Amino acid sequence: AILLAGANELEATACQAVVDELEALHSQPESPKTYTLVAVGALEERPEGQTAYAFADFGTPEAVLPAQAVFSREESLRFVTELLQLEAGANRALAFAEVYNQNKTEAKLVKGLRQAGYARPQEIDHMLRDGPAAYKQAIQDFLTKNPDAAKGYTTTDAWWEQDIYKQSRARTAEREVE
């Protein structure tokens, strides 16, 4: 496991070279190595779990942390520890950043997972496996299935709303009138 603290404004191509070296170690047929790399901004002394986070694959332009990026020391150690035990963290190189905008998808998702009672290992595992992309896709699927959701009502697959049931009720009502 590697914790790269103070990884602010690192060049993406140089970071990708590091990831390539780690992949080469992992791909050695005689003795493959498993790795986990966590890159964060400048460390600050404050408790973990107070701020939501976002992550990106280390070595990509999205993973370049801005000069002012900071991260909790406790939170960074938590990530390294949890990623070591999670299958989703094996052979991953990730850059983590704090999210201060509560309207960002990552912040909403982390907050929702915590409110739903997820333990930190479960939360981190969910974020790595599914994360914001799956969350956004679920929202898009819901909106596609329920085009009138913005008006305050949704479409359901309730059996009593299907045409075959409505036709059956109409036939029954006709018999009752006779």
mmCIF file with all atom_site columns, N, CA and C in Angstrom, residues 65-124:
data_model
loop_
_atom_site.group_PDB
_atom_site.id
_atom_site.type_symbol
_atom_site.label_atom_id
_atom_site.label_alt_id
_atom_site.label_comp_id
_atom_site.label_asym_id
_atom_site.label_entity_id
_atom_site.label_seq_id
_atom_site.pdbx_PDB_ins_code
_atom_site.Cartn_x
_atom_site.Cartn_y
_atom_site.Cartn_z
_atom_site.occupancy
_atom_site.B_iso_or_equiv
_atom_site.pdbx_formal_charge
_atom_site.auth_seq_id
_atom_site.auth_comp_id
_atom_site.auth_asym_id
_atom_site.auth_atom_id
_atom_site.pdbx_PDB_model_num
ATOM 1   N N  . LEU A 1 65  ? -4.881  16.807 -8.517 1.00 0.00 ? 65  LEU A N  1
ATOM 2   C CA . LEU A 1 65  ? -5.419  17.577 -7.397 1.00 0.00 ? 65  LEU A CA 1
ATOM 3   C C  . LEU A 1 65  ? -4.951  19.027 -7.489 1.00 0.00 ? 65  LEU A C  1
ATOM 4   N N  . PRO A 1 66  ? -5.851  19.984 -7.271 1.00 0.00 ? 66  PRO A N  1
ATOM 5   C CA . PRO A 1 66  ? -5.443  21.393 -7.336 1.00 0.00 ? 66  PRO A CA 1
ATOM 6   C C  . PRO A 1 66  ? -4.473  21.754 -6.206 1.00 0.00 ? 66  PRO A C  1
ATOM 7   N N  . ALA A 1 67  ? -3.807  22.880 -6.356 1.00 0.00 ? 67  ALA A N  1
ATOM 8   C CA . ALA A 1 67  ? -2.778  23.310 -5.397 1.00 0.00 ? 67  ALA A CA 1
ATOM 9   C C  . ALA A 1 67  ? -3.333  23.450 -3.985 1.00 0.00 ? 67  ALA A C  1
ATOM 10  N N  . GLN A 1 68  ? -4.565  23.880 -3.850 1.00 0.00 ? 68  GLN A N  1
ATOM 11  C CA . GLN A 1 68  ? -5.136  24.124 -2.521 1.00 0.00 ? 68  GLN A CA 1
ATOM 12  C C  . GLN A 1 68  ? -5.826  22.896 -1.919 1.00 0.00 ? 68  GLN A C  1
ATOM 13  N N  . ALA A 1 69  ? -5.794  21.757 -2.589 1.00 0.00 ? 69  ALA A N  1
ATOM 14  C CA . ALA A 1 69  ? -6.481  20.553 -2.092 1.00 0.00 ? 69  ALA A CA 1
ATOM 15  C C  . ALA A 1 69  ? -5.863  20.073 -0.780 1.00 0.00 ? 69  ALA A C  1
ATOM 16  N N  . VAL A 1 70  ? -6.736  19.816 0.192  1.00 0.00 ? 70  VAL A N  1
ATOM 17  C CA . VAL A 1 70  ? -6.314  19.284 1.483  1.00 0.00 ? 70  VAL A CA 1
ATOM 18  C C  . VAL A 1 70  ? -7.140  18.040 1.777  1.00 0.00 ? 70  VAL A C  1
ATOM 19  N N  . PHE A 1 71  ? -6.667  17.246 2.732  1.00 0.00 ? 71  PHE A N  1
ATOM 20  C CA . PHE A 1 71  ? -7.353  16.015 3.091  1.00 0.00 ? 71  PHE A CA 1
ATOM 21  C C  . PHE A 1 71  ? -7.032  15.687 4.544  1.00 0.00 ? 71  PHE A C  1
ATOM 22  N N  . SER A 1 72  ? -7.983  15.119 5.234  1.00 0.00 ? 72  SER A N  1
ATOM 23  C CA . SER A 1 72  ? -7.793  14.736 6.629  1.00 0.00 ? 72  SER A CA 1
ATOM 24  C C  . SER A 1 72  ? -6.782  13.584 6.721  1.00 0.00 ? 72  SER A C  1
ATOM 25  N N  . ARG A 1 73  ? -5.818  13.719 7.625  1.00 0.00 ? 73  ARG A N  1
ATOM 26  C CA . ARG A 1 73  ? -4.843  12.641 7.824  1.00 0.00 ? 73  ARG A CA 1
ATOM 27  C C  . ARG A 1 73  ? -5.556  11.354 8.235  1.00 0.00 ? 73  ARG A C  1
ATOM 28  N N  . GLU A 1 74  ? -6.496  11.460 9.177  1.00 0.00 ? 74  GLU A N  1
ATOM 29  C CA . GLU A 1 74  ? -7.221  10.274 9.630  1.00 0.00 ? 74  GLU A CA 1
ATOM 30  C C  . GLU A 1 74  ? -8.009  9.631  8.495  1.00 0.00 ? 74  GLU A C  1
ATOM 31  N N  . GLU A 1 75  ? -8.627  10.459 7.670  1.00 0.00 ? 75  GLU A N  1
ATOM 32  C CA . GLU A 1 75  ? -9.403  9.937  6.547  1.00 0.00 ? 75  GLU A CA 1
ATOM 33  C C  . GLU A 1 75  ? -8.498  9.237  5.538  1.00 0.00 ? 75  GLU A C  1
ATOM 34  N N  . SER A 1 76  ? -7.323  9.800  5.285  1.00 0.00 ? 76  SER A N  1
ATOM 35  C CA . SER A 1 76  ? -6.408  9.174  4.333  1.00 0.00 ? 76  SER A CA 1
ATOM 36  C C  . SER A 1 76  ? -5.939  7.809  4.843  1.00 0.00 ? 76  SER A C  1
ATOM 37  N N  . LEU A 1 77  ? -5.657  7.725  6.128  1.00 0.00 ? 77  LEU A N  1
ATOM 38  C CA . LEU A 1 77  ? -5.256  6.434  6.701  1.00 0.00 ? 77  LEU A CA 1
ATOM 39  C C  . LEU A 1 77  ? -6.424  5.450  6.689  1.00 0.00 ? 77  LEU A C  1
ATOM 40  N N  . ARG A 1 78  ? -7.625  5.944  6.882  1.00 0.00 ? 78  ARG A N  1
ATOM 41  C CA . ARG A 1 78  ? -8.822  5.104  6.806  1.00 0.00 ? 78  ARG A CA 1
ATOM 42  C C  . ARG A 1 78  ? -8.956  4.505  5.408  1.00 0.00 ? 78  ARG A C  1
ATOM 43  N N  . PHE A 1 79  ? -8.747  5.334  4.387  1.00 0.00 ? 79  PHE A N  1
ATOM 44  C CA . PHE A 1 79  ? -8.859  4.835  3.016  1.00 0.00 ? 79  PHE A CA 1
ATOM 45  C C  . PHE A 1 79  ? -7.829  3.758  2.722  1.00 0.00 ? 79  PHE A C  1
ATOM 46  N N  . VAL A 1 80  ? -6.589  3.988  3.116  1.00 0.00 ? 80  VAL A N  1
ATOM 47  C CA . VAL A 1 80  ? -5.556  2.975  2.892  1.00 0.00 ? 80  VAL A CA 1
ATOM 48  C C  . VAL A 1 80  ? -5.933  1.684  3.596  1.00 0.00 ? 80  VAL A C  1
ATOM 49  N N  . THR A 1 81  ? -6.347  1.782  4.848  1.00 0.00 ? 81  THR A N  1
ATOM 50  C CA . THR A 1 81  ? -6.710  0.606  5.629  1.00 0.00 ? 81  THR A CA 1
ATOM 51  C C  . THR A 1 81  ? -7.877  -0.151 4.998  1.00 0.00 ? 81  THR A C  1
ATOM 52  N N  . GLU A 1 82  ? -8.914  0.573  4.633  1.00 0.00 ? 82  GLU A N  1
ATOM 53  C CA . GLU A 1 82  ? -10.096 -0.086 4.062  1.00 0.00 ? 82  GLU A CA 1
ATOM 54  C C  . GLU A 1 82  ? -9.788  -0.673 2.692  1.00 0.00 ? 82  GLU A C  1
ATOM 55  N N  . LEU A 1 83  ? -9.035  0.035  1.871  1.00 0.00 ? 83  LEU A N  1
ATOM 56  C CA . LEU A 1 83  ? -8.725  -0.473 0.536  1.00 0.00 ? 83  LEU A CA 1
ATOM 57  C C  . LEU A 1 83  ? -7.867  -1.727 0.594  1.00 0.00 ? 83  LEU A C  1
ATOM 58  N N  . LEU A 1 84  ? -7.065  -1.859 1.643  1.00 0.00 ? 84  LEU A N  1
ATOM 59  C CA . LEU A 1 84  ? -6.257  -3.068 1.787  1.00 0.00 ? 84  LEU A CA 1
ATOM 60  C C  . LEU A 1 84  ? -7.116  -4.305 2.038  1.00 0.00 ? 84  LEU A C  1
ATOM 61  N N  . GLN A 1 85  ? -8.244  -4.129 2.688  1.00 0.00 ? 85  GLN A N  1
ATOM 62  C CA . GLN A 1 85  ? -9.086  -5.279 3.002  1.00 0.00 ? 85  GLN A CA 1
ATOM 63  C C  . GLN A 1 85  ? -10.182 -5.532 1.966  1.00 0.00 ? 85  GLN A C  1
ATOM 64  N N  . LEU A 1 86  ? -10.463 -4.561 1.115  1.00 0.00 ? 86  LEU A N  1
ATOM 65  C CA . LEU A 1 86  ? -11.539 -4.694 0.142  1.00 0.00 ? 86  LEU A CA 1
ATOM 66  C C  . LEU A 1 86  ? -11.018 -5.221 -1.186 1.00 0.00 ? 86  LEU A C  1
ATOM 67  N N  . GLU A 1 87  ? -11.740 -6.157 -1.747 1.00 0.00 ? 87  GLU A N  1
ATOM 68  C CA . GLU A 1 87  ? -11.371 -6.672 -3.058 1.00 0.00 ? 87  GLU A CA 1
ATOM 69  C C  . GLU A 1 87  ? -11.413 -5.559 -4.107 1.00 0.00 ? 87  GLU A C  1
ATOM 70  N N  . ALA A 1 88  ? -12.349 -4.641 -3.950 1.00 0.00 ? 88  ALA A N  1
ATOM 71  C CA . ALA A 1 88  ? -12.473 -3.524 -4.892 1.00 0.00 ? 88  ALA A CA 1
ATOM 72  C C  . ALA A 1 88  ? -11.268 -2.596 -4.843 1.00 0.00 ? 88  ALA A C  1
ATOM 73  N N  . GLY A 1 89  ? -10.468 -2.673 -3.778 1.00 0.00 ? 89  GLY A N  1
ATOM 74  C CA . GLY A 1 89  ? -9.302  -1.814 -3.653 1.00 0.00 ? 89  GLY A CA 1
ATOM 75  C C  . GLY A 1 89  ? -8.013  -2.452 -4.138 1.00 0.00 ? 89  GLY A C  1
ATOM 76  N N  . ALA A 1 90  ? -8.060  -3.731 -4.474 1.00 0.00 ? 90  ALA A N  1
ATOM 77  C CA . ALA A 1 90  ? -6.856  -4.425 -4.924 1.00 0.00 ? 90  ALA A CA 1
ATOM 78  C C  . ALA A 1 90  ? -6.462  -3.950 -6.313 1.00 0.00 ? 90  ALA A C  1
ATOM 79  N N  . ASN A 1 91  ? -5.179  -3.676 -6.462 1.00 0.00 ? 91  ASN A N  1
ATOM 80  C CA . ASN A 1 91  ? -4.607  -3.263 -7.744 1.00 0.00 ? 91  ASN A CA 1
ATOM 81  C C  . ASN A 1 91  ? -5.278  -2.002 -8.289 1.00 0.00 ? 91  ASN A C  1
ATOM 82  N N  . ARG A 1 92  ? -5.504  -1.072 -7.397 1.00 0.00 ? 92  ARG A N  1
ATOM 83  C CA . ARG A 1 92  ? -6.108  0.214  -7.768 1.00 0.00 ? 92  ARG A CA 1
ATOM 84  C C  . ARG A 1 92  ? -5.184  1.331  -7.343 1.00 0.00 ? 92  ARG A C  1
ATOM 85  N N  . ALA A 1 93  ? -5.108  2.341  -8.169 1.00 0.00 ? 93  ALA A N  1
ATOM 86  C CA . ALA A 1 93  ? -4.380  3.569  -7.856 1.00 0.00 ? 93  ALA A CA 1
ATOM 87  C C  . ALA A 1 93  ? -5.387  4.694  -7.997 1.00 0.00 ? 93  ALA A C  1
ATOM 88  N N  . LEU A 1 94  ? -5.702  5.349  -6.872 1.00 0.00 ? 94  LEU A N  1
ATOM 89  C CA . LEU A 1 94  ? -6.773  6.336  -6.851 1.00 0.00 ? 94  LEU A CA 1
ATOM 90  C C  . LEU A 1 94  ? -6.312  7.632  -6.197 1.00 0.00 ? 94  LEU A C  1
ATOM 91  N N  . ALA A 1 95  ? -6.843  8.727  -6.697 1.00 0.00 ? 95  ALA A N  1
ATOM 92  C CA . ALA A 1 95  ? -6.625  10.037 -6.078 1.00 0.00 ? 95  ALA A CA 1
ATOM 93  C C  . ALA A 1 95  ? -7.943  10.452 -5.447 1.00 0.00 ? 95  ALA A C  1
ATOM 94  N N  . PHE A 1 96  ? -7.899  10.819 -4.181 1.00 0.00 ? 96  PHE A N  1
ATOM 95  C CA . PHE A 1 96  ? -9.092  11.228 -3.441 1.00 0.00 ? 96  PHE A CA 1
ATOM 96  C C  . PHE A 1 96  ? -9.043  12.725 -3.166 1.00 0.00 ? 96  PHE A C  1
ATOM 97  N N  . ALA A 1 97  ? -10.202 13.353 -3.267 1.00 0.00 ? 97  ALA A N  1
ATOM 98  C CA . ALA A 1 97  ? -10.324 14.777 -2.982 1.00 0.00 ? 97  ALA A CA 1
ATOM 99  C C  . ALA A 1 97  ? -11.574 15.003 -2.149 1.00 0.00 ? 97  ALA A C  1
ATOM 100 N N  . GLU A 1 98  ? -11.527 15.980 -1.284 1.00 0.00 ? 98  GLU A N  1
ATOM 101 C CA . GLU A 1 98  ? -12.699 16.329 -0.491 1.00 0.00 ? 98  GLU A CA 1
ATOM 102 C C  . GLU A 1 98  ? -13.701 17.075 -1.363 1.00 0.00 ? 98  GLU A C  1
ATOM 103 N N  . VAL A 1 99  ? -14.982 16.838 -1.085 1.00 0.00 ? 99  VAL A N  1
ATOM 104 C CA . VAL A 1 99  ? -16.057 17.498 -1.827 1.00 0.00 ? 99  VAL A CA 1
ATOM 105 C C  . VAL A 1 99  ? -16.790 18.409 -0.848 1.00 0.00 ? 99  VAL A C  1
ATOM 106 N N  . TYR A 1 100 ? -16.791 19.696 -1.131 1.00 0.00 ? 100 TYR A N  1
ATOM 107 C CA . TYR A 1 100 ? -17.425 20.668 -0.249 1.00 0.00 ? 100 TYR A CA 1
ATOM 108 C C  . TYR A 1 100 ? -18.807 21.087 -0.738 1.00 0.00 ? 100 TYR A C  1
ATOM 109 N N  . ASN A 1 101 ? -19.068 20.918 -2.013 1.00 0.00 ? 101 ASN A N  1
ATOM 110 C CA . ASN A 1 101 ? -20.361 21.267 -2.599 1.00 0.00 ? 101 ASN A CA 1
ATOM 111 C C  . ASN A 1 101 ? -21.345 20.138 -2.330 1.00 0.00 ? 101 ASN A C  1
ATOM 112 N N  . GLN A 1 102 ? -22.317 20.365 -1.470 1.00 0.00 ? 102 GLN A N  1
ATOM 113 C CA . GLN A 1 102 ? -23.266 19.328 -1.079 1.00 0.00 ? 102 GLN A CA 1
ATOM 114 C C  . GLN A 1 102 ? -24.223 18.933 -2.206 1.00 0.00 ? 102 GLN A C  1
ATOM 115 N N  . ASN A 1 103 ? -24.216 19.670 -3.298 1.00 0.00 ? 103 ASN A N  1
ATOM 116 C CA . ASN A 1 103 ? -25.069 19.336 -4.432 1.00 0.00 ? 103 ASN A CA 1
ATOM 117 C C  . ASN A 1 103 ? -24.387 18.426 -5.441 1.00 0.00 ? 103 ASN A C  1
ATOM 118 N N  . LYS A 1 104 ? -23.103 18.148 -5.255 1.00 0.00 ? 104 LYS A N  1
ATOM 119 C CA . LYS A 1 104 ? -22.408 17.229 -6.149 1.00 0.00 ? 104 LYS A CA 1
ATOM 120 C C  . LYS A 1 104 ? -22.892 15.812 -5.888 1.00 0.00 ? 104 LYS A C  1
ATOM 121 N N  . THR A 1 105 ? -22.916 15.024 -6.927 1.00 0.00 ? 105 THR A N  1
ATOM 122 C CA . THR A 1 105 ? -23.397 13.646 -6.836 1.00 0.00 ? 105 THR A CA 1
ATOM 123 C C  . THR A 1 105 ? -22.649 12.857 -5.772 1.00 0.00 ? 105 THR A C  1
ATOM 124 N N  . GLU A 1 106 ? -21.339 13.005 -5.722 1.00 0.00 ? 106 GLU A N  1
ATOM 125 C CA . GLU A 1 106 ? -20.544 12.259 -4.750 1.00 0.00 ? 106 GLU A CA 1
ATOM 126 C C  . GLU A 1 106 ? -20.962 12.589 -3.321 1.00 0.00 ? 106 GLU A C  1
ATOM 127 N N  . ALA A 1 107 ? -21.190 13.872 -3.045 1.00 0.00 ? 107 ALA A N  1
ATOM 128 C CA . ALA A 1 107 ? -21.591 14.284 -1.699 1.00 0.00 ? 107 ALA A CA 1
ATOM 129 C C  . ALA A 1 107 ? -22.958 13.714 -1.350 1.00 0.00 ? 107 ALA A C  1
ATOM 130 N N  . LYS A 1 108 ? -23.885 13.766 -2.278 1.00 0.00 ? 108 LYS A N  1
ATOM 131 C CA . LYS A 1 108 ? -25.221 13.218 -2.033 1.00 0.00 ? 108 LYS A CA 1
ATOM 132 C C  . LYS A 1 108 ? -25.163 11.718 -1.787 1.00 0.00 ? 108 LYS A C  1
ATOM 133 N N  . LEU A 1 109 ? -24.358 11.034 -2.580 1.00 0.00 ? 109 LEU A N  1
ATOM 134 C CA . LEU A 1 109 ? -24.258 9.584  -2.442 1.00 0.00 ? 109 LEU A CA 1
ATOM 135 C C  . LEU A 1 109 ? -23.613 9.181  -1.124 1.00 0.00 ? 109 LEU A C  1
ATOM 136 N N  . VAL A 1 110 ? -22.513 9.820  -0.756 1.00 0.00 ? 110 VAL A N  1
ATOM 137 C CA . VAL A 1 110 ? -21.842 9.499  0.512  1.00 0.00 ? 110 VAL A CA 1
ATOM 138 C C  . VAL A 1 110 ? -22.780 9.789  1.677  1.00 0.00 ? 110 VAL A C  1
ATOM 139 N N  . LYS A 1 111 ? -23.430 10.927 1.650  1.00 0.00 ? 111 LYS A N  1
ATOM 140 C CA . LYS A 1 111 ? -24.360 11.292 2.722  1.00 0.00 ? 111 LYS A CA 1
ATOM 141 C C  . LYS A 1 111 ? -25.501 10.274 2.805  1.00 0.00 ? 111 LYS A C  1
ATOM 142 N N  . GLY A 1 112 ? -26.029 9.883  1.670  1.00 0.00 ? 112 GLY A N  1
ATOM 143 C CA . GLY A 1 112 ? -27.113 8.901  1.649  1.00 0.00 ? 112 GLY A CA 1
ATOM 144 C C  . GLY A 1 112 ? -26.682 7.548  2.187  1.00 0.00 ? 112 GLY A C  1
ATOM 145 N N  . LEU A 1 113 ? -25.494 7.107  1.831  1.00 0.00 ? 113 LEU A N  1
ATOM 146 C CA . LEU A 1 113 ? -24.996 5.829  2.325  1.00 0.00 ? 113 LEU A CA 1
ATOM 147 C C  . LEU A 1 113 ? -24.812 5.868  3.836  1.00 0.00 ? 113 LEU A C  1
ATOM 148 N N  . ARG A 1 114 ? -24.301 6.979  4.331  1.00 0.00 ? 114 ARG A N  1
ATOM 149 C CA . ARG A 1 114 ? -24.097 7.113  5.779  1.00 0.00 ? 114 ARG A CA 1
ATOM 150 C C  . ARG A 1 114 ? -25.437 7.164  6.506  1.00 0.00 ? 114 ARG A C  1
ATOM 151 N N  . GLN A 1 115 ? -26.399 7.887  5.956  1.00 0.00 ? 115 GLN A N  1
ATOM 152 C CA . GLN A 1 115 ? -27.720 7.958  6.586  1.00 0.00 ? 115 GLN A CA 1
ATOM 153 C C  . GLN A 1 115 ? -28.435 6.610  6.534  1.00 0.00 ? 115 GLN A C  1
ATOM 154 N N  . ALA A 1 116 ? -28.134 5.812  5.520  1.00 0.00 ? 116 ALA A N  1
ATOM 155 C CA . ALA A 1 116 ? -28.752 4.496  5.390  1.00 0.00 ? 116 ALA A CA 1
ATOM 156 C C  . ALA A 1 116 ? -28.118 3.472  6.331  1.00 0.00 ? 116 ALA A C  1
ATOM 157 N N  . GLY A 1 117 ? -27.081 3.874  7.042  1.00 0.00 ? 117 GLY A N  1
ATOM 158 C CA . GLY A 1 117 ? -26.469 2.986  8.031  1.00 0.00 ? 117 GLY A CA 1
ATOM 159 C C  . GLY A 1 117 ? -25.304 2.171  7.511  1.00 0.00 ? 117 GLY A C  1
ATOM 160 N N  . TYR A 1 118 ? -24.773 2.515  6.367  1.00 0.00 ? 118 TYR A N  1
ATOM 161 C CA . TYR A 1 118 ? -23.615 1.786  5.861  1.00 0.00 ? 118 TYR A CA 1
ATOM 162 C C  . TYR A 1 118 ? -22.424 2.031  6.777  1.00 0.00 ? 118 TYR A C  1
ATOM 163 N N  . ALA A 1 119 ? -21.700 0.971  7.081  1.00 0.00 ? 119 ALA A N  1
ATOM 164 C CA . ALA A 1 119 ? -20.436 1.095  7.806  1.00 0.00 ? 119 ALA A CA 1
ATOM 165 C C  . ALA A 1 119 ? -19.402 1.641  6.827  1.00 0.00 ? 119 ALA A C  1
ATOM 166 N N  . ARG A 1 120 ? -18.329 2.204  7.325  1.00 0.00 ? 120 ARG A N  1
ATOM 167 C CA . ARG A 1 120 ? -17.341 2.812  6.432  1.00 0.00 ? 120 ARG A CA 1
ATOM 168 C C  . ARG A 1 120 ? -16.795 1.831  5.389  1.00 0.00 ? 120 ARG A C  1
ATOM 169 N N  . PRO A 1 121 ? -16.465 0.586  5.757  1.00 0.00 ? 121 PRO A N  1
ATOM 170 C CA . PRO A 1 121 ? -15.996 -0.330 4.708  1.00 0.00 ? 121 PRO A CA 1
ATOM 171 C C  . PRO A 1 121 ? -17.057 -0.559 3.618  1.00 0.00 ? 121 PRO A C  1
ATOM 172 N N  . GLN A 1 122 ? -18.321 -0.660 4.018  1.00 0.00 ? 122 GLN A N  1
ATOM 173 C CA . GLN A 1 122 ? -19.394 -0.838 3.039  1.00 0.00 ? 122 GLN A CA 1
ATOM 174 C C  . GLN A 1 122 ? -19.531 0.393  2.154  1.00 0.00 ? 122 GLN A C  1
ATOM 175 N N  . GLU A 1 123 ? -19.449 1.552  2.760  1.00 0.00 ? 123 GLU A N  1
ATOM 176 C CA . GLU A 1 123 ? -19.558 2.810  2.019  1.00 0.00 ? 123 GLU A CA 1
ATOM 177 C C  . GLU A 1 123 ? -18.458 2.915  0.965  1.00 0.00 ? 123 GLU A C  1
ATOM 178 N N  . ILE A 1 124 ? -17.228 2.683  1.387  1.00 0.00 ? 124 ILE A N  1
ATOM 179 C CA . ILE A 1 124 ? -16.092 2.793  0.478  1.00 0.00 ? 124 ILE A CA 1
ATOM 180 C C  . ILE A 1 124 ? -16.187 1.742  -0.617 1.00 0.00 ? 124 ILE A C  1
#
